């Protein structure tokens, strides 16, 4: 195995575990412990925060709270990467689709556990469905320019979203909703929400939303289990 490839595999091995031993790494990579010690020294020289403990229970670990590149990715960047990887796996197989998912798994493994958990929870609130039908595409309009940024903030900070809405029958209304999730049927996306006034689950198509605004004083806790059931039910009957 070429040294560059071996060292890259070593980094991936460390990122995928809380702690390990030189013996375990040696067996996994098929090289001698002496070679592993030399590669670990090289990685330390390059700035990777690798710690080693001696004695019973000791081992080798990557200190994830210090200096790992993935830590500097914002939550929005991670969700965007996750969504892009998910969309690449729908419809038909695409080159590097599996590599994208593998890369994201490594990214999640490289950050502190609590941060990884919060990133995964946010990604789980995004449901990727089949591409939009020809009928939906034929009537699709353009969403307001400010909607994306406002929705992202409401979704991330778990605050309510208010907007004017025109349903599929042309009826206009004002809504205040909890944006629990996002359903993507490329290139169309829908807000999976709980209507605050009606106290009921609803799905809103993005191009029918007008004058979106944040309601920061009204917060909510995402309902992960209800979200999945809501997405399946709403797919069958469509948005308002």
PDB file of C-alpha atoms in Angstrom:
ATOM      1  CA  UNK A   1       0.000   0.000   0.000  1.00  0.00           C
ATOM      2  CA  UNK A   2       1.327   3.446  -0.935  1.00  0.00           C
ATOM      3  CA  UNK A   3       2.220   5.535   2.109  1.00  0.00           C
ATOM      4  CA  UNK A   4      -0.118   8.409   1.188  1.00  0.00           C
ATOM      5  CA  UNK A   5      -3.067   6.033   0.863  1.00  0.00           C
ATOM      6  CA  UNK A   6      -2.139   4.304   4.124  1.00  0.00           C
ATOM      7  CA  UNK A   7      -1.955   7.572   6.042  1.00  0.00           C
ATOM      8  CA  UNK A   8      -5.338   8.677   4.653  1.00  0.00           C
ATOM      9  CA  UNK A   9      -6.840   5.366   5.741  1.00  0.00           C
ATOM     10  CA  UNK A  10      -5.276   5.850   9.145  1.00  0.00           C
ATOM     11  CA  UNK A  11      -6.981   9.245   9.539  1.00  0.00           C
ATOM     12  CA  UNK A  12     -10.331   7.756   8.478  1.00  0.00           C
ATOM     13  CA  UNK A  13      -9.830   4.902  10.951  1.00  0.00           C
ATOM     14  CA  UNK A  14      -9.204   7.321  13.821  1.00  0.00           C
ATOM     15  CA  UNK A  15     -12.150   9.530  12.900  1.00  0.00           C
ATOM     16  CA  UNK A  16     -14.505   6.580  12.962  1.00  0.00           C
ATOM     17  CA  UNK A  17     -13.661   5.625  16.565  1.00  0.00           C
ATOM     18  CA  UNK A  18     -13.618   7.215  19.979  1.00  0.00           C
ATOM     19  CA  UNK A  19     -10.353   5.415  20.773  1.00  0.00           C
ATOM     20  CA  UNK A  20      -8.312   2.522  19.441  1.00  0.00           C
ATOM     21  CA  UNK A  21      -4.900   0.878  19.895  1.00  0.00           C
ATOM     22  CA  UNK A  22      -1.837   0.611  17.731  1.00  0.00           C
ATOM     23  CA  UNK A  23      -2.417  -3.154  17.549  1.00  0.00           C
ATOM     24  CA  UNK A  24      -5.958  -2.654  16.207  1.00  0.00           C
ATOM     25  CA  UNK A  25      -4.781  -0.117  13.649  1.00  0.00           C
ATOM     26  CA  UNK A  26      -1.911  -2.378  12.615  1.00  0.00           C
ATOM     27  CA  UNK A  27      -4.292  -5.294  12.036  1.00  0.00           C
ATOM     28  CA  UNK A  28      -6.821  -3.175  10.131  1.00  0.00           C
ATOM     29  CA  UNK A  29      -4.237  -1.599   7.809  1.00  0.00           C
ATOM     30  CA  UNK A  30      -2.075  -4.705   7.458  1.00  0.00           C
ATOM     31  CA  UNK A  31       1.210  -3.073   8.443  1.00  0.00           C
ATOM     32  CA  UNK A  32       3.530  -3.361  11.419  1.00  0.00           C
ATOM     33  CA  UNK A  33       3.023  -1.455  14.698  1.00  0.00           C
ATOM     34  CA  UNK A  34       6.328   0.279  14.027  1.00  0.00           C
ATOM     35  CA  UNK A  35       4.940   1.643  10.753  1.00  0.00           C
ATOM     36  CA  UNK A  36       1.800   2.860  12.555  1.00  0.00           C
ATOM     37  CA  UNK A  37       3.893   4.692  15.161  1.00  0.00           C
ATOM     38  CA  UNK A  38       5.840   6.374  12.362  1.00  0.00           C
ATOM     39  CA  UNK A  39       2.641   7.415  10.529  1.00  0.00           C
ATOM     40  CA  UNK A  40       1.119   8.761  13.742  1.00  0.00           C
ATOM     41  CA  UNK A  41       4.221  10.875  14.298  1.00  0.00           C
ATOM     42  CA  UNK A  42       3.900  12.251  10.773  1.00  0.00           C
ATOM     43  CA  UNK A  43       0.262  13.204  11.337  1.00  0.00           C
ATOM     44  CA  UNK A  44       1.147  14.953  14.603  1.00  0.00           C
ATOM     45  CA  UNK A  45       3.837  16.939  12.788  1.00  0.00           C
ATOM     46  CA  UNK A  46       1.157  18.044  10.303  1.00  0.00           C
ATOM     47  CA  UNK A  47      -0.981  19.381  13.136  1.00  0.00           C
ATOM     48  CA  UNK A  48      -3.567  16.624  13.715  1.00  0.00           C
ATOM     49  CA  UNK A  49      -4.436  16.469  17.441  1.00  0.00           C
ATOM     50  CA  UNK A  50      -3.699  12.798  18.092  1.00  0.00           C
ATOM     51  CA  UNK A  51      -3.392  11.750  21.741  1.00  0.00           C
ATOM     52  CA  UNK A  52      -1.833   8.551  23.073  1.00  0.00           C
ATOM     53  CA  UNK A  53      -2.368   7.059  26.518  1.00  0.00           C
ATOM     54  CA  UNK A  54      -0.032   4.464  27.994  1.00  0.00           C
ATOM     55  CA  UNK A  55      -0.822   1.714  30.466  1.00  0.00           C
ATOM     56  CA  UNK A  56      -3.949  -0.445  30.926  1.00  0.00           C
ATOM     57  CA  UNK A  57      -6.943   0.971  29.071  1.00  0.00           C
ATOM     58  CA  UNK A  58      -4.733   3.334  27.081  1.00  0.00           C
ATOM     59  CA  UNK A  59      -4.954   3.890  23.384  1.00  0.00           C
ATOM     60  CA  UNK A  60      -4.862   6.298  20.500  1.00  0.00           C
ATOM     61  CA  UNK A  61      -7.558   8.856  19.799  1.00  0.00           C
ATOM     62  CA  UNK A  62      -8.241  11.908  17.700  1.00  0.00           C
ATOM     63  CA  UNK A  63      -9.073  14.861  19.948  1.00  0.00           C
ATOM     64  CA  UNK A  64     -12.125  16.090  18.086  1.00  0.00           C
ATOM     65  CA  UNK A  65     -12.498  19.356  19.962  1.00  0.00           C
ATOM     66  CA  UNK A  66      -9.210  20.621  18.593  1.00  0.00           C
ATOM     67  CA  UNK A  67      -8.162  21.481  15.102  1.00  0.00           C
ATOM     68  CA  UNK A  68     -10.220  19.088  12.963  1.00  0.00           C
ATOM     69  CA  UNK A  69     -11.187  20.773   9.718  1.00  0.00           C
ATOM     70  CA  UNK A  70     -14.779  19.536   9.760  1.00  0.00           C
ATOM     71  CA  UNK A  71     -15.458  21.410  13.002  1.00  0.00           C
ATOM     72  CA  UNK A  72     -15.288  24.652  11.049  1.00  0.00           C
ATOM     73  CA  UNK A  73     -18.156  23.716   8.762  1.00  0.00           C
ATOM     74  CA  UNK A  74     -21.359  25.534   9.639  1.00  0.00           C
ATOM     75  CA  UNK A  75     -24.577  23.648  10.325  1.00  0.00           C
ATOM     76  CA  UNK A  76     -26.097  25.051   7.131  1.00  0.00           C
ATOM     77  CA  UNK A  77     -23.103  23.803   5.123  1.00  0.00           C
ATOM     78  CA  UNK A  78     -23.439  20.311   6.555  1.00  0.00           C
ATOM     79  CA  UNK A  79     -27.191  20.159   5.861  1.00  0.00           C
ATOM     80  CA  UNK A  80     -26.572  21.416   2.316  1.00  0.00           C
ATOM     81  CA  UNK A  81     -24.009  18.653   1.739  1.00  0.00           C
ATOM     82  CA  UNK A  82     -26.346  16.054   3.213  1.00  0.00           C
ATOM     83  CA  UNK A  83     -29.238  17.239   1.025  1.00  0.00           C
ATOM     84  CA  UNK A  84     -27.070  17.231  -2.111  1.00  0.00           C
ATOM     85  CA  UNK A  85     -25.937  13.682  -1.335  1.00  0.00           C
ATOM     86  CA  UNK A  86     -29.525  12.568  -0.699  1.00  0.00           C
ATOM     87  CA  UNK A  87     -30.775  14.097  -3.933  1.00  0.00           C
ATOM     88  CA  UNK A  88     -27.989  12.395  -5.868  1.00  0.00           C
ATOM     89  CA  UNK A  89     -29.331   9.016  -4.743  1.00  0.00           C
ATOM     90  CA  UNK A  90     -32.917   9.606  -5.940  1.00  0.00           C
ATOM     91  CA  UNK A  91     -34.256   8.819  -9.366  1.00  0.00           C
ATOM     92  CA  UNK A  92     -31.161   7.115 -10.811  1.00  0.00           C
ATOM     93  CA  UNK A  93     -27.667   6.205  -9.738  1.00  0.00           C
ATOM     94  CA  UNK A  94     -25.120   8.948 -10.273  1.00  0.00           C
ATOM     95  CA  UNK A  95     -21.306   8.841 -10.288  1.00  0.00           C
ATOM     96  CA  UNK A  96     -19.825   9.356  -6.801  1.00  0.00           C
ATOM     97  CA  UNK A  97     -23.241   9.176  -5.142  1.00  0.00           C
ATOM     98  CA  UNK A  98     -22.120   6.530  -2.646  1.00  0.00           C
ATOM     99  CA  UNK A  99     -18.848   8.401  -2.113  1.00  0.00           C
ATOM    100  CA  UNK A 100     -20.816  11.500  -1.100  1.00  0.00           C
ATOM    101  CA  UNK A 101     -22.672   9.562   1.600  1.00  0.00           C
ATOM    102  CA  UNK A 102     -19.445   7.933   2.773  1.00  0.00           C
ATOM    103  CA  UNK A 103     -17.785  11.344   2.977  1.00  0.00           C
ATOM    104  CA  UNK A 104     -20.608  12.693   5.093  1.00  0.00           C
ATOM    105  CA  UNK A 105     -20.346   9.750   7.480  1.00  0.00           C
ATOM    106  CA  UNK A 106     -16.672  10.604   7.944  1.00  0.00           C
ATOM    107  CA  UNK A 107     -17.559  14.265   8.450  1.00  0.00           C
ATOM    108  CA  UNK A 108     -20.059  13.415  11.201  1.00  0.00           C
ATOM    109  CA  UNK A 109     -17.471  11.140  12.812  1.00  0.00           C
ATOM    110  CA  UNK A 110     -14.841  13.880  12.809  1.00  0.00           C
ATOM    111  CA  UNK A 111     -16.707  16.414  14.950  1.00  0.00           C
ATOM    112  CA  UNK A 112     -17.458  16.344  18.694  1.00  0.00           C
ATOM    113  CA  UNK A 113     -20.278  13.946  19.560  1.00  0.00           C
ATOM    114  CA  UNK A 114     -22.775  16.579  20.721  1.00  0.00           C
ATOM    115  CA  UNK A 115     -22.265  18.677  17.590  1.00  0.00           C
ATOM    116  CA  UNK A 116     -22.569  15.586  15.404  1.00  0.00           C
ATOM    117  CA  UNK A 117     -25.860  14.709  17.111  1.00  0.00           C
ATOM    118  CA  UNK A 118     -27.332  18.172  16.526  1.00  0.00           C
ATOM    119  CA  UNK A 119     -26.283  18.069  12.861  1.00  0.00           C
ATOM    120  CA  UNK A 120     -27.846  14.644  12.351  1.00  0.00           C
ATOM    121  CA  UNK A 121     -31.071  15.731  14.056  1.00  0.00           C
ATOM    122  CA  UNK A 122     -31.351  18.711  11.723  1.00  0.00           C
ATOM    123  CA  UNK A 123     -30.732  16.511   8.668  1.00  0.00           C
ATOM    124  CA  UNK A 124     -33.382  14.050   9.858  1.00  0.00           C
ATOM    125  CA  UNK A 125     -35.966  16.813   9.602  1.00  0.00           C
ATOM    126  CA  UNK A 126     -35.414  16.928   5.826  1.00  0.00           C
ATOM    127  CA  UNK A 127     -37.413  14.350   3.836  1.00  0.00           C
ATOM    128  CA  UNK A 128     -36.345  13.662   0.238  1.00  0.00           C
ATOM    129  CA  UNK A 129     -39.072  12.287  -2.013  1.00  0.00           C
ATOM    130  CA  UNK A 130     -39.410  11.483  -5.673  1.00  0.00           C
ATOM    131  CA  UNK A 131     -38.831  14.256  -8.250  1.00  0.00           C
ATOM    132  CA  UNK A 132     -41.806  16.551  -8.879  1.00  0.00           C
ATOM    133  CA  UNK A 133     -44.405  15.382 -11.382  1.00  0.00           C
ATOM    134  CA  UNK A 134     -44.875  17.011 -14.778  1.00  0.00           C
ATOM    135  CA  UNK A 135     -48.166  18.525 -13.564  1.00  0.00           C
ATOM    136  CA  UNK A 136     -46.523  20.227 -10.586  1.00  0.00           C
ATOM    137  CA  UNK A 137     -43.665  21.491 -12.760  1.00  0.00           C
ATOM    138  CA  UNK A 138     -46.090  22.939 -15.306  1.00  0.00           C
ATOM    139  CA  UNK A 139     -47.774  25.151 -12.697  1.00  0.00           C
ATOM    140  CA  UNK A 140     -44.746  25.923 -10.546  1.00  0.00           C
ATOM    141  CA  UNK A 141     -44.092  29.575  -9.795  1.00  0.00           C
ATOM    142  CA  UNK A 142     -41.101  31.384  -8.321  1.00  0.00           C
ATOM    143  CA  UNK A 143     -40.847  31.701  -4.516  1.00  0.00           C
ATOM    144  CA  UNK A 144     -40.102  35.118  -3.015  1.00  0.00           C
ATOM    145  CA  UNK A 145     -36.379  35.850  -2.950  1.00  0.00           C
ATOM    146  CA  UNK A 146     -36.301  36.350   0.813  1.00  0.00           C
ATOM    147  CA  UNK A 147     -38.050  33.050   1.626  1.00  0.00           C
ATOM    148  CA  UNK A 148     -34.982  30.788   1.631  1.00  0.00           C
ATOM    149  CA  UNK A 149     -33.014  32.792   4.184  1.00  0.00           C
ATOM    150  CA  UNK A 150     -36.038  33.338   6.442  1.00  0.00           C
ATOM    151  CA  UNK A 151     -37.068  29.686   6.298  1.00  0.00           C
ATOM    152  CA  UNK A 152     -33.509  28.497   7.060  1.00  0.00           C
ATOM    153  CA  UNK A 153     -33.373  30.694  10.153  1.00  0.00           C
ATOM    154  CA  UNK A 154     -36.804  29.626  11.430  1.00  0.00           C
ATOM    155  CA  UNK A 155     -35.989  25.957  10.750  1.00  0.00           C
ATOM    156  CA  UNK A 156     -32.601  26.100  12.466  1.00  0.00           C
ATOM    157  CA  UNK A 157     -33.574  28.259  15.448  1.00  0.00           C
ATOM    158  CA  UNK A 158     -36.933  26.501  15.968  1.00  0.00           C
ATOM    159  CA  UNK A 159     -39.082  29.618  15.840  1.00  0.00           C
ATOM    160  CA  UNK A 160     -42.409  30.119  14.101  1.00  0.00           C
ATOM    161  CA  UNK A 161     -42.805  31.349  10.563  1.00  0.00           C
ATOM    162  CA  UNK A 162     -45.617  33.676   9.440  1.00  0.00           C
ATOM    163  CA  UNK A 163     -46.653  34.281   5.832  1.00  0.00           C
ATOM    164  CA  UNK A 164     -49.491  34.964   3.443  1.00  0.00           C
ATOM    165  CA  UNK A 165     -50.572  31.865   1.520  1.00  0.00           C
ATOM    166  CA  UNK A 166     -52.594  31.116  -1.595  1.00  0.00           C
ATOM    167  CA  UNK A 167     -53.820  27.516  -1.680  1.00  0.00           C
ATOM    168  CA  UNK A 168     -54.394  25.316  -4.733  1.00  0.00           C
ATOM    169  CA  UNK A 169     -57.939  26.686  -5.071  1.00  0.00           C
ATOM    170  CA  UNK A 170     -56.743  30.300  -5.127  1.00  0.00           C
ATOM    171  CA  UNK A 171     -57.974  31.046  -1.597  1.00  0.00           C
ATOM    172  CA  UNK A 172     -55.730  33.488   0.297  1.00  0.00           C
ATOM    173  CA  UNK A 173     -55.049  33.405   4.032  1.00  0.00           C
ATOM    174  CA  UNK A 174     -52.531  34.428   6.697  1.00  0.00           C
ATOM    175  CA  UNK A 175     -50.676  31.653   8.486  1.00  0.00           C
ATOM    176  CA  UNK A 176     -48.438  31.211  11.497  1.00  0.00           C
ATOM    177  CA  UNK A 177     -46.737  27.824  11.551  1.00  0.00           C
ATOM    178  CA  UNK A 178     -44.090  25.759  13.286  1.00  0.00           C
ATOM    179  CA  UNK A 179     -41.698  24.598  10.503  1.00  0.00           C
ATOM    180  CA  UNK A 180     -40.984  21.098  11.791  1.00  0.00           C
ATOM    181  CA  UNK A 181     -39.637  19.730   8.532  1.00  0.00           C
ATOM    182  CA  UNK A 182     -38.841  20.137   4.874  1.00  0.00           C
ATOM    183  CA  UNK A 183     -40.056  17.872   2.066  1.00  0.00           C
ATOM    184  CA  UNK A 184     -38.003  18.072  -1.139  1.00  0.00           C
ATOM    185  CA  UNK A 185     -39.425  16.737  -4.392  1.00  0.00           C
ATOM    186  CA  UNK A 186     -36.793  18.226  -6.661  1.00  0.00           C
ATOM    187  CA  UNK A 187     -36.882  20.999  -7.706  1.00  0.00           C
ATOM    188  CA  UNK A 188     -39.917  21.775  -5.528  1.00  0.00           C
ATOM    189  CA  UNK A 189     -39.859  22.019  -1.747  1.00  0.00           C
ATOM    190  CA  UNK A 190     -42.602  22.098   0.847  1.00  0.00           C
ATOM    191  CA  UNK A 191     -42.742  23.263   4.453  1.00  0.00           C
ATOM    192  CA  UNK A 192     -43.959  20.466   6.723  1.00  0.00           C
ATOM    193  CA  UNK A 193     -45.542  22.384   9.545  1.00  0.00           C
ATOM    194  CA  UNK A 194     -48.014  22.606  12.355  1.00  0.00           C
ATOM    195  CA  UNK A 195     -50.532  25.396  11.808  1.00  0.00           C
ATOM    196  CA  UNK A 196     -50.591  27.225  15.149  1.00  0.00           C
ATOM    197  CA  UNK A 197     -54.157  28.578  14.897  1.00  0.00           C
ATOM    198  CA  UNK A 198     -55.676  25.341  13.553  1.00  0.00           C
ATOM    199  CA  UNK A 199     -53.440  23.136  15.735  1.00  0.00           C
ATOM    200  CA  UNK A 200     -53.100  20.742  12.795  1.00  0.00           C
ATOM    201  CA  UNK A 201     -50.408  19.366  10.507  1.00  0.00           C
ATOM    202  CA  UNK A 202     -50.198  21.100   7.135  1.00  0.00           C
ATOM    203  CA  UNK A 203     -47.913  21.144   4.092  1.00  0.00           C
ATOM    204  CA  UNK A 204     -47.222  24.391   2.209  1.00  0.00           C
ATOM    205  CA  UNK A 205     -45.671  24.640  -1.250  1.00  0.00           C
ATOM    206  CA  UNK A 206     -42.867  27.187  -1.349  1.00  0.00           C
ATOM    207  CA  UNK A 207     -44.026  29.075  -4.443  1.00  0.00           C
ATOM    208  CA  UNK A 208     -47.449  29.759  -2.874  1.00  0.00           C
ATOM    209  CA  UNK A 209     -45.884  31.518   0.116  1.00  0.00           C
ATOM    210  CA  UNK A 210     -45.811  35.345   0.163  1.00  0.00           C
ATOM    211  CA  UNK A 211     -44.422  37.921   2.596  1.00  0.00           C
ATOM    212  CA  UNK A 212     -42.599  35.434   4.881  1.00  0.00           C
ATOM    213  CA  UNK A 213     -41.464  36.708   8.288  1.00  0.00           C
ATOM    214  CA  UNK A 214     -40.045  35.307  11.488  1.00  0.00           C
ATOM    215  CA  UNK A 215     -41.988  35.100  14.745  1.00  0.00           C
ATOM    216  CA  UNK A 216     -39.028  34.790  17.169  1.00  0.00           C
ATOM    217  CA  UNK A 217     -41.159  35.034  20.310  1.00  0.00           C
ATOM    218  CA  UNK A 218     -42.935  31.769  19.431  1.00  0.00           C
ATOM    219  CA  UNK A 219     -40.656  28.759  19.764  1.00  0.00           C
ATOM    220  CA  UNK A 220     -41.343  25.043  19.293  1.00  0.00           C
ATOM    221  CA  UNK A 221     -39.721  21.631  19.697  1.00  0.00           C
ATOM    222  CA  UNK A 222     -39.458  19.569  16.491  1.00  0.00           C
ATOM    223  CA  UNK A 223     -41.647  16.459  16.463  1.00  0.00           C
ATOM    224  CA  UNK A 224     -39.404  13.888  14.777  1.00  0.00           C
ATOM    225  CA  UNK A 225     -41.817  10.949  14.866  1.00  0.00           C
ATOM    226  CA  UNK A 226     -44.839  12.969  13.803  1.00  0.00           C
ATOM    227  CA  UNK A 227     -42.846  14.481  10.949  1.00  0.00           C
ATOM    228  CA  UNK A 228     -42.335  11.185   9.125  1.00  0.00           C
ATOM    229  CA  UNK A 229     -45.996  10.206   9.405  1.00  0.00           C
ATOM    230  CA  UNK A 230     -47.032  13.679   8.290  1.00  0.00           C
ATOM    231  CA  UNK A 231     -44.809  13.540   5.217  1.00  0.00           C
ATOM    232  CA  UNK A 232     -46.299  10.225   4.098  1.00  0.00           C
ATOM    233  CA  UNK A 233     -49.858  11.419   4.647  1.00  0.00           C
ATOM    234  CA  UNK A 234     -49.328  14.760   2.931  1.00  0.00           C
ATOM    235  CA  UNK A 235     -47.735  13.150  -0.136  1.00  0.00           C
ATOM    236  CA  UNK A 236     -50.984  11.327  -0.852  1.00  0.00           C
ATOM    237  CA  UNK A 237     -53.314  14.328  -0.563  1.00  0.00           C
ATOM    238  CA  UNK A 238     -50.932  17.114  -1.586  1.00  0.00           C
ATOM    239  CA  UNK A 239     -50.339  20.583  -0.114  1.00  0.00           C
ATOM    240  CA  UNK A 240     -53.031  23.142   0.558  1.00  0.00           C
TER     241      UNK A 240
END
